[in-house]
Amino acid sequence: QVQLVESGGGLVQAGGSLRLSCTASGRTFSNYGMGWFRQAPGKEREFVAYISRTSFSTFYGDSVKGRFSISRDNAKNTVYLQMNILKPEDTAVYYCAASSRSSYSKLLNSYDYWGQGTQVTVSS
């Protein structure tokens, strides 16, 4: 069992930056690949970023590539999402998720545990 709690959301102006954190408790954190997803009102949940167990590899959704960066600190049981050059279309609830699979996936059903989400609002 893994519990995930996101933090760091808030209101930011377009062009600004924000860093989200996701802290895990329960089973061994380093056994899980971690993903970030987001969901805007009226839209499906969208893949944002993934990082492997030891930070060997990362993957990003096309809409955030070059602007967002995912990282993790296994000693702190924490995954981060650094968001730069934010746009109004980045406005969404952001969720972190943990996957016990051994390889990358952007599919929601590949993730075993989910956080409660944190709201990010980007004003124009």
CSV table of C-alpha atoms in Angstrom, one decimal:
chain,number,residue,atom,x,y,z
A,1,GLN,CA,0.0,0.0,0.0
A,2,VAL,CA,1.3,3.4,-1.0
A,3,GLN,CA,-0.1,6.8,0.1
A,4,LEU,CA,0.6,9.8,-2.0
A,5,VAL,CA,0.1,13.5,-1.1
A,6,GLU,CA,0.7,16.4,-3.5
A,7,SER,CA,1.5,19.9,-2.6
A,8,GLY,CA,2.8,23.1,-4.1
A,9,GLY,CA,-0.2,24.1,-6.3
A,10,GLY,CA,-1.5,27.6,-6.5
A,11,LEU,CA,-2.1,30.6,-8.6
A,12,VAL,CA,0.7,31.9,-10.9
A,13,GLN,CA,0.9,34.3,-13.8
A,14,ALA,CA,1.5,33.2,-17.4
A,15,GLY,CA,5.3,32.8,-18.0
A,16,GLY,CA,5.9,32.1,-14.4
A,17,SER,CA,7.2,28.9,-12.6
A,18,LEU,CA,5.9,26.6,-10.0
A,19,ARG,CA,7.2,23.4,-8.3
A,20,LEU,CA,4.9,20.6,-7.3
A,21,SER,CA,5.9,18.0,-4.7
A,22,CYS,CA,4.5,14.5,-4.1
A,23,THR,CA,5.5,12.7,-0.9
A,24,ALA,CA,4.9,8.9,-0.6
A,25,SER,CA,4.5,6.8,2.5
A,26,GLY,CA,4.0,3.0,2.9
A,27,ARG,CA,5.8,0.6,0.7
A,28,THR,CA,9.4,1.1,-0.5
A,29,PHE,CA,9.3,4.3,-2.6
A,30,SER,CA,12.2,3.3,-4.8
A,31,ASN,CA,10.3,0.3,-6.2
A,32,TYR,CA,7.9,2.5,-8.1
A,33,GLY,CA,8.1,4.5,-11.2
A,34,MET,CA,6.3,7.8,-10.7
A,35,GLY,CA,4.1,9.8,-13.0
A,36,TRP,CA,2.4,13.2,-13.1
A,37,PHE,CA,-1.0,13.6,-14.7
A,38,ARG,CA,-3.4,16.5,-15.0
A,39,GLN,CA,-7.1,17.0,-15.6
A,40,ALA,CA,-8.8,20.2,-16.7
A,41,PRO,CA,-12.5,20.8,-16.4
A,42,GLY,CA,-14.4,18.9,-19.1
A,43,LYS,CA,-11.3,17.1,-20.3
A,44,GLU,CA,-9.8,13.6,-19.8
A,45,ARG,CA,-6.9,13.0,-17.5
A,46,GLU,CA,-3.7,13.7,-19.4
A,47,PHE,CA,-0.2,12.3,-19.0
A,48,VAL,CA,2.4,14.9,-18.1
A,49,ALA,CA,5.6,13.2,-17.0
A,50,TYR,CA,7.2,10.0,-15.8
A,51,ILE,CA,10.4,9.1,-14.0
A,52,SER,CA,11.8,5.7,-13.5
A,53,ARG,CA,12.8,4.1,-10.2
A,54,THR,CA,16.4,5.3,-10.1
A,55,SER,CA,15.9,8.4,-12.3
A,56,PHE,CA,17.5,6.6,-15.2
A,57,SER,CA,14.9,7.7,-17.7
A,58,THR,CA,12.2,10.4,-18.0
A,59,PHE,CA,9.3,10.9,-20.4
A,60,TYR,CA,7.1,13.9,-21.0
A,61,GLY,CA,3.8,14.6,-22.7
A,62,ASP,CA,4.1,16.6,-25.9
A,63,SER,CA,2.3,19.7,-24.5
A,64,VAL,CA,4.8,20.2,-21.7
A,65,LYS,CA,8.1,18.9,-23.3
A,66,GLY,CA,10.8,21.5,-22.9
A,67,ARG,CA,9.0,23.4,-20.2
A,68,PHE,CA,8.4,20.9,-17.4
A,69,SER,CA,11.0,18.7,-15.6
A,70,ILE,CA,10.4,15.7,-13.3
A,71,SER,CA,12.8,14.6,-10.6
A,72,ARG,CA,12.8,12.5,-7.5
A,73,ASP,CA,14.7,12.1,-4.2
A,74,ASN,CA,14.3,8.6,-3.0
A,75,ALA,CA,15.9,9.4,0.3
A,76,LYS,CA,13.0,11.9,0.9
A,77,ASN,CA,10.3,9.7,-0.7
A,78,THR,CA,9.4,12.6,-2.9
A,79,VAL,CA,8.8,13.3,-6.6
A,80,TYR,CA,8.9,16.8,-8.0
A,81,LEU,CA,7.4,18.5,-11.0
A,82,GLN,CA,9.2,21.8,-12.0
A,83,MET,CA,6.9,23.8,-14.2
A,84,ASN,CA,8.3,26.7,-16.2
A,85,ILE,CA,7.0,29.1,-18.8
A,86,LEU,CA,3.5,28.3,-17.6
A,87,LYS,CA,0.5,28.9,-19.9
A,88,PRO,CA,-3.2,29.3,-19.1
A,89,GLU,CA,-3.8,26.0,-20.8
A,90,ASP,CA,-1.7,24.4,-18.0
A,91,THR,CA,-4.5,25.1,-15.6
A,92,ALA,CA,-5.7,21.8,-14.1
A,93,VAL,CA,-5.7,19.6,-11.1
A,94,TYR,CA,-2.3,17.8,-11.0
A,95,TYR,CA,-2.1,14.3,-9.7
A,96,CYS,CA,0.9,12.1,-8.9
A,97,ALA,CA,0.8,8.4,-9.3
A,98,ALA,CA,2.9,5.3,-8.6
A,99,SER,CA,3.5,2.4,-10.9
A,100,SER,CA,4.9,-1.0,-9.9
A,101,ARG,CA,5.6,-1.9,-13.6
A,102,SER,CA,9.1,-2.1,-14.7
A,103,SER,CA,8.8,0.3,-17.7
A,104,TYR,CA,7.3,3.5,-18.8
A,105,SER,CA,3.6,3.9,-19.5
A,106,LYS,CA,1.4,6.9,-20.0
A,107,LEU,CA,-1.8,4.9,-19.5
A,108,LEU,CA,-3.8,5.6,-16.4
A,109,ASN,CA,-4.4,1.9,-15.7
A,110,SER,CA,-0.6,1.3,-15.5
A,111,TYR,CA,-0.6,3.1,-12.2
A,112,ASP,CA,-1.5,1.5,-8.9
A,113,TYR,CA,-1.8,4.4,-6.5
A,114,TRP,CA,-2.9,8.0,-6.9
A,115,GLY,CA,-2.7,11.2,-4.8
A,116,GLN,CA,-5.7,13.5,-4.2
A,117,GLY,CA,-4.5,16.2,-6.6
A,118,THR,CA,-3.4,19.8,-6.3
A,119,GLN,CA,-4.9,22.7,-8.2
A,120,VAL,CA,-2.7,24.8,-10.5
A,121,THR,CA,-4.2,27.9,-12.0
A,122,VAL,CA,-2.3,30.0,-14.5
A,123,SER,CA,-3.7,33.5,-15.2
A,124,SER,CA,-3.2,35.4,-18.4
